[in-house]
Amino acid sequence: MATDFYNVDSALSEEERAIRDTIRAFVDEKVLPVIGDCYIEGRFPKELVPQMAELGVFGANLPEEYGCAGLNNVAYGLIMQELERGDSGVRSFASVQGALVMYPIFAFGTEEQKRHYLPKMASGEIIGCFGLTEPDYGSNPSGMITRAREQKDGSWVINGAKMWITNGSTARVAIVWAKTGEDKSDKSIRGFIVPTDTPGFTAKDQKGKLSLRASDTSELVLQDVKLPPTALLPKSDGIKSPLMCLTQARYGIAWGAIGAAMACYEEALAYAGNRVMFGRPIAGFQLQQQRLAEMLTELVKAQLLALHLGRLKDDGTFNPQQVSLAKRNNVSAATDIAREARRLLGANGILAEYSSMRHMANLESVYTYEGTHDIHTLILGQAVTGINAFE
Amino acid sequence: MNVVVLVKQIPDPANPYELVDGRLKRGVAQKVMDPGDEYGVEAALRLVDQFGGEVNVISMGPAAAMEAIRRALSMGAHKGVLVTDDALGGADALATARVLAAAIKRSEFDLVIAGVESTDGSTGVVPQMVAELLGVPQSTFAKEIEAKDSSLTIKRQTAAGYDMVECPLPAVITVTAGVNEPRYPTFKGIMQAKSKPVDTVSLGDLGLGGDDAKPTQSVDAVNPAPERGAGEKFEDDGTGAAKVADLLKQLKVI
């Protein structure tokens, strides 16, 4: 592949390559032929879910004893990369299912919750969504106003609203984060497994999106939603619990952005070689060569960053600030690469027949979600100076 | 039902190839299991799903051909045999068939499945020779397969349509690309493939000698297919359609 300029393949194991090649073939054969139309129609290709489940995409880095593939984090990252080479919406679906719903059940759930939910989520039988962000609390989730009140019999009643929820309208369960008791601090935040058919729970699709159109995004409203005591994720404890989920998801995004960038770079390179202007391929003009050289350089840097982060994560020595750096850098680089690819394609670059503008528009969401670019800047700023610039 | 699938590792057909002395250069190019073999593996897995038994994957090639066997194992095959021996370099169809037949005979089998022909060599005769050497019936170009306890019926694709062919088991069949849609290996399958048993054997292990591997035919020259010339161009002065129609009639297209 033209995108492996530094022979990163040689740093992958035979299994990691085989997994990457399998998901790559799946994306080429099943995702790419339909994704342009899905994007225009504003439709998530849910018909692909059973096959993604069969491959082992969902919660791929969680243990086999819960019906998952038990892969290492590099293999998991490669899967995210290839899915997003198809579309950020398809990768987002897998990120939410695996890192934001299966992971918290795995990390904060009881053994019974794990045995009940994880195999069914790995097989795609149950789709999940993750409710943390609220209409007025995006970058500052600690300020959330959704509240769960424990009843005398140990059951819970939740009231609140959640916004920008991927898979919200298709999910059978939602992981909802809420403050508990009368405590207004973020220490009281806990997670709940909420079946979406519980009375009082409604999900409404967000209309008019110009980005991530091949993905369902919803608003959740919880009005006097009554839940049994077993709905609580007992090991969830304060804002750090949902932030741990975000670290998992952001790790996958750092890889996913590479996939979108690969798609755009390859498209631009091929187009530059074929498109003739002033009597020769535009690839022969210095301005386009500079574009391609810049795109490739940023792509290679992103690949090496993600791979090393993956190895650190597999060693258990990574920290969330390193994930912030990778998410911030790789998504920003991919956003620039997509924009430059679209420009290189000239007028054709605005068509859905090509992928660059779709990726470019998608990446604006990816740049904004899971910690905006700016928030990751502040996380890094705090990490290196020791001074909190958030408040 | 124990099914043997014959697979071959070939240079990735998606990449350009190189010839050295009339033979395909196998050293550097990225290699894959022949895409035509995936249909055989899938057909075997479906039969074993239906009747029980095991899928045994057999390949002949350099040590690196193990990757083709692993690919089949990651799709769900149970075990494999790789015949590798320096004496086999340059083996032709007959030598290959002798080796494969000897490897197949080492264990009990009900059915041997192969692709119609390899994508690189394209001789299309190895499976038939294997059947002959094993002394079992052969049934080729299967587009559909239906198995019963001790017999097999295939829909045999022909230029004119298809034949229904029935044969007793054990047998050798070849399958066409239309026979099924091969599954993707699952991630779990990929991880398990390395721990499945694969025997690596030499010519001597199969009771064969260097003479059995000697080619019986030689390739004198390899030439690329001639490039297609430019087509005939008709300027449309009002009679273009008639001229095109005449040409198509001459070519017996219409």
XYZ file of C-alpha atoms in Angstrom:
645
model
C 0.000 0.000 0.000
C 1.206 3.444 -0.895
C 0.374 4.553 2.629
C 2.949 2.339 4.354
C 5.928 4.555 3.534
C 7.863 3.562 6.659
C 7.169 -0.164 6.399
C 5.155 -0.078 9.610
C 3.918 -3.515 8.530
C 7.270 -4.947 9.568
C 6.544 -3.878 13.156
C 3.284 -5.862 13.220
C 2.972 -9.539 14.117
C 1.681 -12.045 11.576
C -1.655 -12.170 13.434
C -1.943 -8.384 13.577
C -1.384 -8.208 9.822
C -3.871 -11.005 9.168
C -6.509 -9.251 11.278
C -5.851 -5.942 9.514
C -6.058 -7.632 6.092
C -9.337 -9.319 6.967
C -11.069 -6.160 8.148
C -9.528 -4.298 5.198
C -11.100 -6.782 2.777
C -14.425 -6.452 4.605
C -14.330 -2.659 4.297
C -13.349 -2.827 0.611
C -16.022 -5.353 -0.263
C -18.922 -4.414 2.025
C -18.537 -0.841 3.270
C -17.048 1.138 0.380
C -19.636 0.070 -2.219
C -22.549 1.397 -0.106
C -21.149 4.143 2.064
C -21.456 7.057 -0.391
C -25.178 6.408 -0.796
C -25.644 5.888 2.958
C -24.018 9.244 3.563
C -26.290 11.046 1.123
C -29.366 9.252 2.485
C -28.311 9.987 6.075
C -28.463 6.303 6.953
C -26.211 4.088 9.062
C -25.615 0.794 7.161
C -27.025 -1.381 9.960
C -27.191 -4.366 7.608
C -23.414 -4.652 8.136
C -23.720 -5.150 11.914
C -24.193 -8.954 11.901
C -21.134 -9.450 9.720
C -19.034 -7.063 11.811
C -20.112 -9.042 14.867
C -19.259 -12.333 13.180
C -15.746 -11.072 12.424
C -15.340 -10.116 16.082
C -15.237 -6.319 15.748
C -17.264 -5.444 18.862
C -15.233 -5.279 22.045
C -12.425 -6.987 20.136
C -9.882 -6.245 22.889
C -12.055 -7.670 25.685
C -11.561 -11.247 26.929
C -12.738 -14.361 25.122
C -14.542 -15.647 28.214
C -17.197 -12.981 27.552
C -17.585 -13.904 23.894
C -15.097 -11.299 22.651
C -12.054 -11.821 20.434
C -9.443 -11.173 23.139
C -7.135 -9.226 20.815
C -4.305 -6.971 21.875
C -4.686 -3.208 21.601
C -2.608 -2.875 18.435
C -4.863 -5.319 16.586
C -7.876 -3.449 18.005
C -6.404 -0.167 16.752
C -5.848 -1.604 13.279
C -9.514 -2.615 13.179
C -10.555 0.944 14.053
C -8.180 2.276 11.389
C -9.670 0.112 8.662
C -13.279 0.806 9.674
C -12.656 4.536 9.505
C -10.929 4.086 6.134
C -14.512 3.229 5.216
C -16.262 5.960 7.176
C -16.001 7.685 10.555
C -19.658 6.770 11.191
C -18.953 3.054 10.863
C -15.936 3.320 13.167
C -17.973 5.418 15.607
C -20.564 2.646 15.819
C -17.876 0.129 16.740
C -16.187 2.548 19.168
C -19.414 3.183 21.036
C -20.408 -0.475 21.183
C -16.974 -1.653 22.313
C -15.220 1.142 24.189
C -18.187 3.043 25.608
C -20.749 0.348 26.380
C -19.033 -3.043 26.600
C -15.959 -1.602 28.321
C -17.824 0.046 31.264
C -19.864 -3.112 31.778
C -16.590 -5.051 31.761
C -14.779 -2.575 34.025
C -17.538 -1.512 36.444
C -20.156 -4.263 36.179
C -20.932 -7.307 38.305
C -20.018 -10.738 37.030
C -23.711 -11.290 36.335
C -23.974 -8.095 34.277
C -20.878 -9.066 32.309
C -22.149 -12.587 31.591
C -25.555 -11.279 30.595
C -24.577 -8.379 28.362
C -21.107 -8.836 26.901
C -21.671 -11.960 24.768
C -24.898 -10.500 23.370
C -23.174 -7.227 22.582
C -20.208 -8.979 20.966
C -22.646 -10.862 18.734
C -24.465 -7.650 17.816
C -27.731 -8.950 19.314
C -27.791 -5.986 21.694
C -26.676 -2.568 20.459
C -25.701 0.007 23.051
C -25.232 3.748 23.416
C -23.394 5.919 25.930
C -25.091 8.866 27.608
C -22.657 11.291 29.223
C -22.878 14.613 27.325
C -25.845 16.861 28.087
C -27.269 19.806 26.137
C -25.499 22.293 28.403
C -22.568 20.129 29.515
C -20.260 18.983 26.724
C -16.631 19.738 27.509
C -17.558 19.968 31.182
C -19.322 16.682 31.974
C -18.759 17.175 35.709
C -21.487 19.822 35.604
C -24.151 17.344 34.459
C -27.618 17.744 35.902
C -29.014 14.274 35.200
C -29.788 12.748 38.571
C -30.488 9.239 39.839
C -32.315 8.991 43.141
C -32.184 5.799 45.151
C -35.569 4.678 46.473
C -36.229 3.027 49.823
C -36.410 -0.411 48.196
C -32.980 0.083 46.576
C -34.388 0.839 43.136
C -33.451 4.009 41.197
C -35.352 6.807 39.452
C -33.448 8.801 36.803
C -34.360 12.205 35.370
C -32.371 14.172 32.813
C -31.433 14.616 29.171
C -28.437 13.523 27.127
C -27.303 14.970 23.804
C -25.201 13.931 20.781
C -25.644 10.237 21.532
C -24.314 7.938 18.804
C -26.567 4.872 18.237
C -29.134 6.501 20.569
C -32.223 5.583 18.578
C -31.068 2.068 17.608
C -29.723 1.007 20.997
C -31.411 -1.587 23.195
C -29.422 -0.466 26.215
C -27.951 2.873 27.212
C -25.129 3.394 29.670
C -26.401 6.529 31.408
C -24.192 8.576 33.721
C -25.959 10.473 36.475
C -25.265 12.207 39.759
C -26.634 10.291 42.700
C -28.236 11.385 45.925
C -28.170 15.078 46.768
C -24.442 15.465 46.119
C -23.839 18.019 43.359
C -20.115 17.260 43.027
C -18.810 14.984 40.274
C -17.827 12.437 42.922
C -21.440 11.234 43.019
C -21.527 10.345 39.298
C -22.326 6.692 38.668
C -23.199 4.582 35.656
C -26.485 2.751 34.992
C -27.460 0.133 32.429
C -30.778 1.418 31.121
C -32.857 -0.779 28.771
C -34.197 1.665 26.195
C -37.708 0.193 26.388
C -38.013 1.309 30.024
C -41.040 3.619 30.409
C -39.958 7.249 30.479
C -36.957 6.709 28.181
C -37.184 8.356 24.743
C -34.624 8.875 21.972
C -35.066 11.361 19.181
C -32.799 11.495 16.117
C -30.832 14.655 15.536
C -31.802 16.053 12.132
C -29.884 18.297 9.754
C -26.381 16.930 10.313
C -23.796 17.892 7.684
C -21.231 15.515 9.176
C -21.290 11.838 10.250
C -24.383 11.402 8.123
C -23.929 7.616 7.983
C -24.340 7.434 11.758
C -27.335 7.724 14.086
C -27.060 10.609 16.522
C -29.814 11.198 19.058
C -31.029 13.115 22.038
C -32.093 10.997 25.021
C -34.728 12.106 27.488
C -35.161 10.248 30.778
C -38.305 11.164 32.641
C -38.923 9.283 35.912
C -37.157 6.230 34.510
C -37.491 3.530 37.181
C -34.705 0.983 37.359
C -34.061 -2.031 39.584
C -31.021 -2.010 41.925
C -29.250 -4.299 39.432
C -29.134 -1.475 36.851
C -26.303 0.224 38.729
C -22.731 -0.426 37.606
C -21.499 -1.005 41.170
C -17.829 -0.294 40.579
C -18.457 3.054 38.854
C -17.304 5.819 41.164
C -17.262 9.487 40.197
C -16.393 11.322 36.985
C -13.222 9.270 36.588
C -15.300 6.237 35.564
C -16.790 7.737 32.378
C -13.424 9.377 31.700
C -11.836 5.904 31.739
C -14.311 4.897 29.022
C -13.386 7.975 27.022
C -9.718 7.058 27.237
C -10.561 3.706 25.633
C -12.597 5.337 22.889
C -10.054 8.095 22.256
C -7.377 5.446 21.836
C -9.453 3.889 19.045
C -10.083 7.303 17.494
C -6.341 8.008 17.331
C -6.110 4.929 15.096
C -9.353 5.548 13.252
C -8.262 8.990 12.066
C -5.321 7.315 10.319
C -7.765 5.258 8.290
C -9.666 8.320 7.100
C -6.351 10.000 6.246
C -5.183 6.901 4.330
C -8.345 6.900 2.247
C -7.929 10.585 1.393
C -4.209 10.373 0.663
C -4.631 7.342 -1.601
C -7.488 8.979 -3.421
C -5.476 12.180 -3.927
C -2.374 10.293 -5.085
C -4.319 8.227 -7.619
C -6.242 11.248 -8.841
C -3.069 13.328 -9.242
C -1.568 10.579 -11.400
C -4.592 10.343 -13.681
C -5.840 13.883 -13.962
C -4.257 15.638 -16.917
C -4.103 19.426 -17.006
C -1.849 21.638 -19.123
C -0.828 18.486 -20.987
C 0.410 16.326 -18.116
C -0.746 14.642 -14.930
C -1.205 17.180 -12.155
C 1.061 14.935 -10.034
C 3.909 16.477 -12.022
C 3.278 19.968 -10.683
C 5.229 21.148 -7.685
C 2.204 22.538 -5.880
C 0.472 19.126 -5.888
C 3.688 17.337 -4.986
C 4.024 19.591 -1.977
C 0.445 18.727 -0.991
C 1.146 15.024 -1.304
C 4.462 15.255 0.542
C 2.838 17.109 3.456
C -0.062 14.667 3.579
C 2.241 11.651 3.560
C 4.525 13.110 6.236
C 1.652 13.740 8.639
C 0.190 10.316 7.867
C 3.440 8.508 8.658
C 3.865 10.450 11.907
C 0.323 9.533 12.941
C 0.935 5.845 12.160
C 4.099 5.675 14.239
C 2.472 7.535 17.110
C -0.522 5.222 17.211
C 1.562 2.071 16.969
C 3.835 3.063 19.828
C 0.860 4.119 21.934
C -0.678 0.709 21.242
C 2.450 -1.072 22.403
C 2.461 1.054 25.590
C -1.202 0.202 26.162
C -0.461 -3.494 25.689
C 2.385 -3.172 28.191
C -0.004 -1.453 30.601
C 2.262 1.566 30.900
C 0.297 4.203 28.972
C -1.454 7.167 30.542
C -4.552 9.153 29.477
C -2.459 12.226 28.619
C -0.571 10.195 26.020
C -3.928 9.179 24.545
C -4.952 12.861 24.479
C -1.816 13.735 22.545
C -2.459 10.998 19.986
C -6.162 11.810 19.566
C -5.404 15.510 19.257
C -2.563 15.078 16.777
C -3.972 12.325 14.605
C -7.456 13.745 14.197
C -6.101 17.202 13.487
C -3.661 15.764 10.923
C -6.412 13.692 9.302
C -8.663 16.752 9.106
C -5.923 18.673 7.281
C -5.123 15.732 4.990
C -8.789 15.322 4.065
C -9.130 19.022 3.268
C -5.986 19.063 1.121
C -7.095 15.893 -0.687
C -10.440 17.463 -1.449
C -8.718 20.528 -2.854
C -6.337 18.458 -4.975
C -9.372 16.746 -6.517
C -10.638 20.088 -7.768
C -14.324 20.227 -8.634
C -14.579 16.419 -8.517
C -13.598 16.640 -4.881
C -17.044 17.883 -3.894
C -18.774 14.733 -5.184
C -19.873 11.802 -3.027
C -18.403 9.564 -5.730
C -15.057 10.434 -4.148
C -14.472 10.003 -0.439
C -12.358 13.011 0.547
C -15.122 15.512 1.200
C -17.152 12.929 3.114
C -14.129 12.199 5.305
C -13.401 15.926 5.603
C -16.914 16.623 6.863
C -16.907 13.581 9.147
C -13.602 14.513 10.711
C -15.027 17.853 11.879
C -17.207 15.787 14.237
C -14.313 13.566 15.243
C -12.267 16.711 15.909
C -15.078 17.893 18.190
C -16.209 14.735 19.987
C -14.506 12.620 22.631
C -12.777 15.683 24.006
C -12.527 18.556 21.556
C -9.141 19.384 20.104
C -9.036 22.377 22.481
C -9.807 20.311 25.559
C -6.984 17.911 24.718
C -4.732 20.936 24.370
C -5.617 21.903 27.948
C -5.144 18.333 29.181
C -1.626 18.387 27.746
C -1.049 21.887 29.078
C -1.995 20.746 32.554
C 0.125 17.605 32.210
C 3.288 19.517 31.392
C 2.824 22.613 33.592
C 0.916 21.165 36.485
C -1.494 24.109 36.192
C -5.179 23.555 35.454
C -6.352 26.011 32.771
C -9.919 24.662 32.545
C -11.489 26.919 35.121
C -16.937 -36.652 6.472
C -13.219 -35.933 6.331
C -12.433 -33.451 3.609
C -9.015 -32.590 2.211
C -8.613 -29.175 0.596
C -5.666 -28.520 -1.696
C -4.378 -24.954 -1.432
C -1.526 -23.052 -3.024
C 0.296 -19.940 -2.019
C 0.782 -17.562 -4.929
C 2.115 -14.034 -5.441
C -0.691 -11.583 -4.744
C -2.503 -11.212 -8.090
C -3.251 -7.600 -7.119
C 0.453 -6.768 -7.577
C 2.548 -6.776 -10.776
C 4.551 -9.972 -11.308
C 8.071 -10.658 -12.539
C 9.428 -13.561 -14.590
C 12.936 -14.968 -14.277
C 13.985 -17.538 -16.929
C 10.371 -18.160 -17.783
C 9.408 -18.836 -14.190
C 7.482 -16.642 -11.818
C 9.733 -14.887 -9.319
C 8.445 -16.037 -5.939
C 10.952 -14.456 -3.605
C 9.955 -10.904 -2.804
C 6.369 -10.264 -3.822
C 3.647 -10.357 -1.184
C 2.011 -13.749 -1.250
C -1.506 -14.903 -0.548
C -3.492 -18.109 -0.577
C -4.796 -18.470 -4.132
C -8.164 -16.643 -4.030
C -9.605 -19.578 -6.006
C -8.812 -21.878 -3.068
C -11.086 -19.954 -0.710
C -14.085 -21.496 -2.451
C -12.726 -24.968 -1.793
C -12.101 -24.212 1.869
C -15.601 -22.765 2.234
C -17.188 -25.771 0.490
C -15.285 -28.134 2.792
C -16.273 -26.210 5.926
C -19.936 -26.342 4.926
C -19.801 -30.115 4.339
C -18.144 -30.675 7.699
C -20.704 -28.398 9.362
C -23.389 -30.614 7.859
C -21.888 -34.084 8.336
C -19.215 -33.658 11.000
C -15.580 -34.636 10.478
C -12.515 -32.532 9.843
C -11.077 -30.306 7.152
C -7.436 -31.075 6.389
C -5.559 -28.507 4.303
C -2.669 -29.744 2.162
C -0.193 -27.602 0.295
C 3.111 -28.041 -1.480
C 5.542 -25.145 -1.617
C 8.378 -23.325 0.099
C 8.320 -22.970 3.894
C 6.532 -19.629 3.536
C 3.529 -21.475 2.034
C 2.621 -22.135 5.676
C 0.860 -18.763 5.531
C -1.595 -20.108 2.944
C -2.342 -23.052 5.232
C -2.810 -20.676 8.174
C -5.242 -18.635 6.129
C -7.358 -21.761 5.595
C -7.014 -22.680 9.284
C -8.139 -19.180 10.276
C -11.265 -19.682 8.152
C -12.014 -22.757 10.282
C -10.102 -25.727 8.817
C -8.882 -28.137 11.489
C -5.350 -29.169 10.510
C -2.814 -29.008 7.725
C 0.082 -30.634 5.941
C 2.830 -28.672 4.214
C 5.091 -30.597 1.863
C 8.280 -28.652 1.438
C 11.541 -29.877 -0.042
C 14.308 -28.174 -1.985
C 14.042 -30.927 -4.605
C 10.541 -29.653 -5.455
C 11.666 -26.300 -6.873
C 10.367 -26.148 -10.454
C 8.047 -29.136 -9.998
C 5.489 -29.376 -12.809
C 1.870 -30.532 -12.698
C 2.611 -34.266 -12.604
C 5.295 -33.980 -9.930
C 2.938 -31.789 -7.876
C 0.135 -34.325 -8.267
C 2.397 -37.186 -7.125
C 3.378 -35.258 -4.030
C -0.153 -34.187 -3.176
C -1.548 -37.682 -3.728
C 1.100 -39.136 -1.444
C 0.312 -36.533 1.218
C -3.446 -37.150 0.934
C -2.979 -40.909 1.320
C -1.355 -40.509 4.729
C -4.757 -40.202 6.369
C -8.293 -41.339 5.700
C -10.374 -39.056 3.521
C -13.837 -39.022 2.000
C -13.423 -36.128 -0.366
C -10.663 -33.978 -1.865
C -11.569 -30.453 -2.996
C -9.420 -28.212 -5.176
C -9.914 -25.088 -7.205
C -10.358 -25.476 -10.966
C -6.851 -24.184 -11.599
C -4.233 -22.129 -9.812
C -4.272 -18.426 -10.538
C -0.517 -18.327 -11.220
C 0.235 -21.605 -13.047
C -3.204 -22.132 -14.620
C -2.450 -25.690 -15.776
C -5.836 -26.913 -14.551
C -4.751 -30.567 -14.521
C -3.361 -31.240 -11.048
C -6.653 -32.290 -9.388
C -7.404 -34.734 -12.207
C -3.953 -36.273 -11.905
C -4.367 -36.519 -8.141
C -7.657 -38.399 -8.627
C -5.978 -40.784 -11.034
C -3.072 -41.422 -8.687
C -5.463 -41.987 -5.777
C -7.634 -44.268 -7.925
C -10.843 -42.401 -7.087
C -13.460 -40.714 -9.308
C -13.099 -37.090 -10.244
C -15.853 -34.601 -10.773
C -14.867 -31.143 -11.957
C -16.148 -27.564 -12.301
C -18.657 -27.929 -9.464
C -20.999 -24.972 -9.216
C -23.176 -26.676 -6.614
C -22.405 -29.572 -4.307
C -24.818 -31.919 -2.603
C -23.516 -34.749 -0.488
C -25.242 -37.859 0.818
C -23.779 -40.580 3.001
C -21.570 -42.218 0.425
C -22.116 -40.252 -2.738
C -21.912 -36.769 -4.070
C -23.908 -34.911 -6.696
C -22.536 -31.821 -8.327
C -23.854 -29.328 -10.791
C -21.004 -29.248 -13.303
C -20.683 -25.955 -15.084
C -20.204 -26.238 -18.848
C -20.055 -23.777 -21.725
C -23.617 -24.684 -22.660
C -25.181 -24.834 -19.164
C -24.543 -27.521 -16.602
C -24.464 -31.274 -16.146
C -25.679 -33.118 -13.081
C -22.929 -35.554 -12.127
C -23.122 -38.145 -9.380
C -20.159 -40.081 -8.077
C -19.378 -42.379 -5.147
C -17.074 -41.274 -2.373
C -14.182 -40.995 -1.881
C -13.655 -38.643 -4.808
C -11.797 -35.575 -6.016
C -13.789 -32.519 -7.066
C -12.846 -29.077 -8.334
C -14.997 -26.071 -7.512
C -15.650 -22.925 -9.530
C -15.712 -19.390 -8.197
C -19.521 -19.417 -8.241
C -19.939 -22.334 -5.825
C -20.265 -20.212 -2.670
C -19.316 -16.961 -1.009
C -16.251 -17.710 1.131
C -16.439 -16.525 4.724
C -13.989 -14.011 6.136
C -11.676 -15.482 8.742
C -12.878 -14.290 12.139
C -10.449 -12.569 14.503
C -10.747 -15.505 16.883
C -10.070 -17.855 13.987
C -6.923 -15.913 13.108
C -5.685 -16.113 16.696
C -6.428 -19.862 16.929
C -4.843 -20.746 13.582
C -1.326 -20.809 14.972
C -2.168 -23.417 17.579
C -3.796 -25.844 15.125
C -1.682 -28.847 14.112
C 0.282 -28.595 10.852
C 2.683 -31.354 9.747
C 5.662 -30.200 7.735
C 6.928 -33.113 5.669
C 9.651 -33.727 3.063
C 9.648 -35.904 -0.058
C 11.354 -38.643 1.932
C 8.643 -38.536 4.616
C 6.122 -39.284 1.855
C 8.179 -42.210 0.565
C 9.054 -40.322 -2.602
C 12.458 -39.713 -4.167
C 14.020 -36.974 -6.239
C 12.908 -38.682 -9.460
C 9.271 -38.255 -8.503
C 9.799 -34.505 -8.330
C 11.531 -34.187 -11.686
C 9.593 -32.151 -14.222
C 8.261 -34.079 -17.193
C 7.706 -30.981 -19.258
C 9.718 -27.834 -19.747
C 8.730 -24.297 -20.629
C 10.739 -23.030 -23.600
C 9.575 -19.439 -23.657
C 7.122 -17.144 -21.943
C 5.769 -14.190 -23.872
C 3.313 -11.574 -22.746
C -0.025 -11.607 -24.531
C 0.027 -9.209 -27.501
C -1.402 -5.836 -26.671
C -4.778 -5.123 -28.163
C -4.545 -2.769 -31.102
C -6.587 0.378 -31.397
C -10.167 -0.233 -32.485
C -11.654 0.889 -35.767
C -13.055 4.388 -35.668
C -16.160 5.440 -37.595
C -16.839 9.115 -38.208
C -20.577 9.512 -38.009
C -21.642 11.145 -41.251
C -25.157 9.784 -40.885
C -24.205 6.224 -41.805
C -22.241 5.457 -38.590
C -24.909 3.254 -37.071
C -25.211 1.118 -40.202
C -21.422 0.723 -40.405
C -21.211 -0.364 -36.778
C -24.065 -2.813 -37.306
C -22.323 -4.263 -40.389
C -19.135 -4.753 -38.430
C -20.964 -6.454 -35.588
C -22.624 -8.771 -38.132
C -19.232 -9.600 -39.632
C -18.003 -10.489 -36.165
C -21.177 -12.560 -35.688
C -22.027 -10.580 -32.558
C -25.482 -9.839 -33.939
